[in-house]
Coordinates of C-alpha atoms in Angstrom, one line a residue:
M1 CA 0.1 0.1 -0.1
I2 CA 1.0 3.5 -0.4
T3 CA -0.1 6.9 1.2
L4 CA 0.2 10.5 -0.4
L5 CA 1.7 13.1 1.8
P6 CA 2.4 16.8 0.9
F7 CA 5.7 17.5 -1.0
E8 CA 7.7 19.9 1.1
E9 CA 11.0 21.8 1.1
A10 CA 12.6 18.9 3.1
D11 CA 12.0 16.7 0.2
F12 CA 13.7 18.9 -2.4
D13 CA 17.2 16.9 -2.2
R14 CA 15.6 13.5 -2.7
F15 CA 13.5 14.8 -5.7
K16 CA 16.7 16.2 -7.4
S17 CA 18.7 13.1 -6.8
W18 CA 16.2 11.0 -8.9
I19 CA 16.5 13.1 -12.1
K20 CA 19.7 12.0 -13.8
S21 CA 19.3 13.7 -17.3
P22 CA 17.3 16.1 -19.2
E23 CA 15.4 13.3 -20.9
E24 CA 14.3 11.6 -17.6
L25 CA 13.2 15.2 -16.4
L26 CA 11.2 15.7 -19.5
Q27 CA 9.8 12.2 -19.4
F28 CA 8.6 12.7 -15.7
A29 CA 7.7 16.2 -15.6
G30 CA 7.1 17.4 -19.1
P31 CA 8.5 21.0 -19.9
Y32 CA 7.6 22.5 -16.3
F33 CA 11.1 22.3 -15.0
S34 CA 14.6 23.0 -16.7
F35 CA 17.5 20.6 -15.9
P36 CA 19.2 20.4 -13.5
V37 CA 16.2 21.1 -11.2
T38 CA 17.0 23.8 -8.5
D39 CA 15.7 24.6 -5.2
E40 CA 14.4 28.0 -6.7
Q41 CA 12.3 25.9 -9.3
L42 CA 11.0 23.6 -6.5
K43 CA 10.2 26.4 -4.1
K44 CA 8.1 28.1 -7.0
Y45 CA 6.4 24.7 -7.6
I46 CA 5.3 24.1 -4.0
D47 CA 4.0 27.7 -3.6
D48 CA 1.9 27.4 -7.0
P49 CA -1.7 27.3 -5.6
K50 CA -2.9 25.4 -8.7
R51 CA -0.6 22.5 -7.9
R52 CA -0.8 19.9 -5.2
P53 CA 2.5 18.0 -5.1
Y54 CA 2.8 14.8 -3.2
K55 CA 5.3 12.4 -2.2
I56 CA 4.5 8.7 -2.3
V57 CA 5.2 6.8 0.6
S58 CA 5.2 2.9 1.0
T59 CA 3.1 2.2 4.1
E60 CA 5.1 -1.1 4.5
T61 CA 8.5 0.5 4.7
Q62 CA 7.7 4.2 5.4
N63 CA 10.1 4.9 2.6
V64 CA 9.4 7.7 0.1
I65 CA 9.3 5.9 -3.3
G66 CA 8.0 8.4 -5.7
H67 CA 6.3 11.8 -6.5
C68 CA 3.0 12.8 -8.1
E69 CA 0.8 15.9 -8.5
L70 CA -2.7 17.1 -8.9
N71 CA -2.6 20.0 -11.3
F72 CA -5.8 22.5 -11.3
E73 CA -4.6 24.9 -13.9
R74 CA -7.6 24.1 -16.2
S75 CA -11.3 23.2 -15.5
I76 CA -10.4 19.4 -15.8
P77 CA -8.0 18.5 -13.1
R78 CA -4.9 16.7 -14.4
L79 CA -2.6 14.0 -12.8
S80 CA 0.9 15.1 -13.3
R81 CA 4.5 14.2 -12.6
I82 CA 4.0 10.6 -11.7
L83 CA 7.1 8.8 -10.8
I84 CA 7.9 5.7 -8.9
A85 CA 11.6 6.8 -8.4
D86 CA 13.3 3.7 -7.0
N87 CA 13.7 1.2 -9.7
T88 CA 13.5 -1.7 -7.3
E89 CA 10.0 -0.6 -6.3
R90 CA 8.7 -0.4 -10.2
N91 CA 6.4 -3.1 -11.3
K92 CA 5.1 -3.8 -8.0
G93 CA 1.8 -2.1 -8.5
Y94 CA 2.7 1.0 -6.8
G95 CA 1.8 3.0 -10.0
K96 CA -1.8 1.8 -10.1
K97 CA -2.2 2.3 -6.3
T98 CA -1.0 5.9 -6.9
I99 CA -3.2 6.6 -9.7
N100 CA -6.2 5.2 -7.7
A101 CA -5.2 7.4 -4.7
M102 CA -5.0 10.6 -6.8
L103 CA -8.3 9.8 -8.1
K104 CA -9.9 9.1 -4.9
L105 CA -8.8 12.6 -4.0
L106 CA -10.6 14.0 -7.0
F107 CA -13.6 11.9 -7.4
V108 CA -14.6 10.8 -3.7
D109 CA -12.9 13.7 -1.5
N110 CA -13.9 16.3 -4.0
T111 CA -16.6 16.8 -6.6
Y112 CA -14.8 16.3 -9.9
D113 CA -16.3 14.2 -12.6
Q114 CA -13.4 13.7 -14.8
A115 CA -9.7 13.8 -15.0
D116 CA -6.9 13.6 -17.6
L117 CA -3.1 13.0 -17.8
N118 CA -0.3 13.2 -20.5
V119 CA 2.1 10.4 -21.3
Y120 CA 4.6 9.8 -24.1
D121 CA 3.6 7.1 -26.6
W122 CA 6.7 5.1 -26.1
N123 CA 5.9 4.7 -22.4
T124 CA 4.0 1.7 -22.9
N125 CA 4.3 0.4 -19.1
A126 CA 2.7 3.6 -18.0
I127 CA 0.2 3.4 -20.7
K128 CA -0.9 0.0 -19.5
C129 CA -1.1 1.1 -15.9
Y130 CA -3.4 4.1 -16.8
E131 CA -5.5 1.8 -19.0
G132 CA -5.6 -0.6 -16.1
V133 CA -7.1 2.1 -13.8
G134 CA -9.7 3.2 -16.5
F135 CA -8.0 5.8 -18.6
Q136 CA -8.7 6.0 -22.1
I137 CA -6.5 7.6 -24.9
N138 CA -8.1 10.9 -26.3
E139 CA -7.2 10.3 -30.0
G140 CA -7.9 14.0 -30.8
A141 CA -5.2 15.4 -28.4
T142 CA -1.6 14.6 -29.1
T143 CA 1.4 16.8 -28.9
E144 CA 5.0 16.6 -30.0
T145 CA 8.0 17.6 -28.0
S146 CA 11.6 17.8 -29.2
I147 CA 14.6 16.7 -27.1
G148 CA 18.0 16.5 -28.6
N149 CA 17.5 15.0 -32.2
E150 CA 14.3 13.2 -31.4
T151 CA 10.5 14.2 -31.3
W152 CA 8.3 12.5 -28.6
K153 CA 4.7 12.2 -29.2
G154 CA 2.6 13.0 -26.2
L155 CA -0.7 11.1 -25.8
N156 CA -3.6 12.8 -23.8
M157 CA -5.6 10.1 -21.6
Q158 CA -9.0 10.9 -19.9
I159 CA -11.1 9.2 -17.3
T160 CA -14.5 9.8 -15.8
K161 CA -15.7 9.4 -12.3
S162 CA -18.1 6.7 -13.5
N163 CA -15.5 4.7 -15.4
W164 CA -13.1 4.7 -12.5
L165 CA -15.9 3.8 -10.0
A166 CA -16.7 0.8 -12.4
K167 CA -13.1 -0.4 -12.5
T168 CA -12.7 -0.2 -8.6
Q169 CA -15.9 -2.3 -8.0

């Protein structure tokens, strides 16, 4: 199991240690941060009233294993910056548990009826995780991002409260 706790200044060094390259940063955080991430960027991030960043904590070990954010910049809330940081903790279901915990905050603890997220099309493990929770690819909303000599295609995925509730039954 996991729990989501507020991301705070005390978490900055851990967060920065997880990101080893501009490519990793872009995959995890999109273009919001620039590499290398600084305390100044993170301070601005946690002070932004339209963002609710969380650290992901394993309830078994009490270790911080990742990061996620609920983003309220638009009328539809967005799940953002989702990362299970420790490679030894990946493929254990923590991603799905994290997504469900985030959706619970939106759909059960608040009054939202839908949410979305963005993911790069080559990130098939993440796409499978999101689909397993009930997200569906929004075919009409793709983006392209250049990094180095590559162009990454971004997919938008959406979920409704009713679809999520049907998956959790």
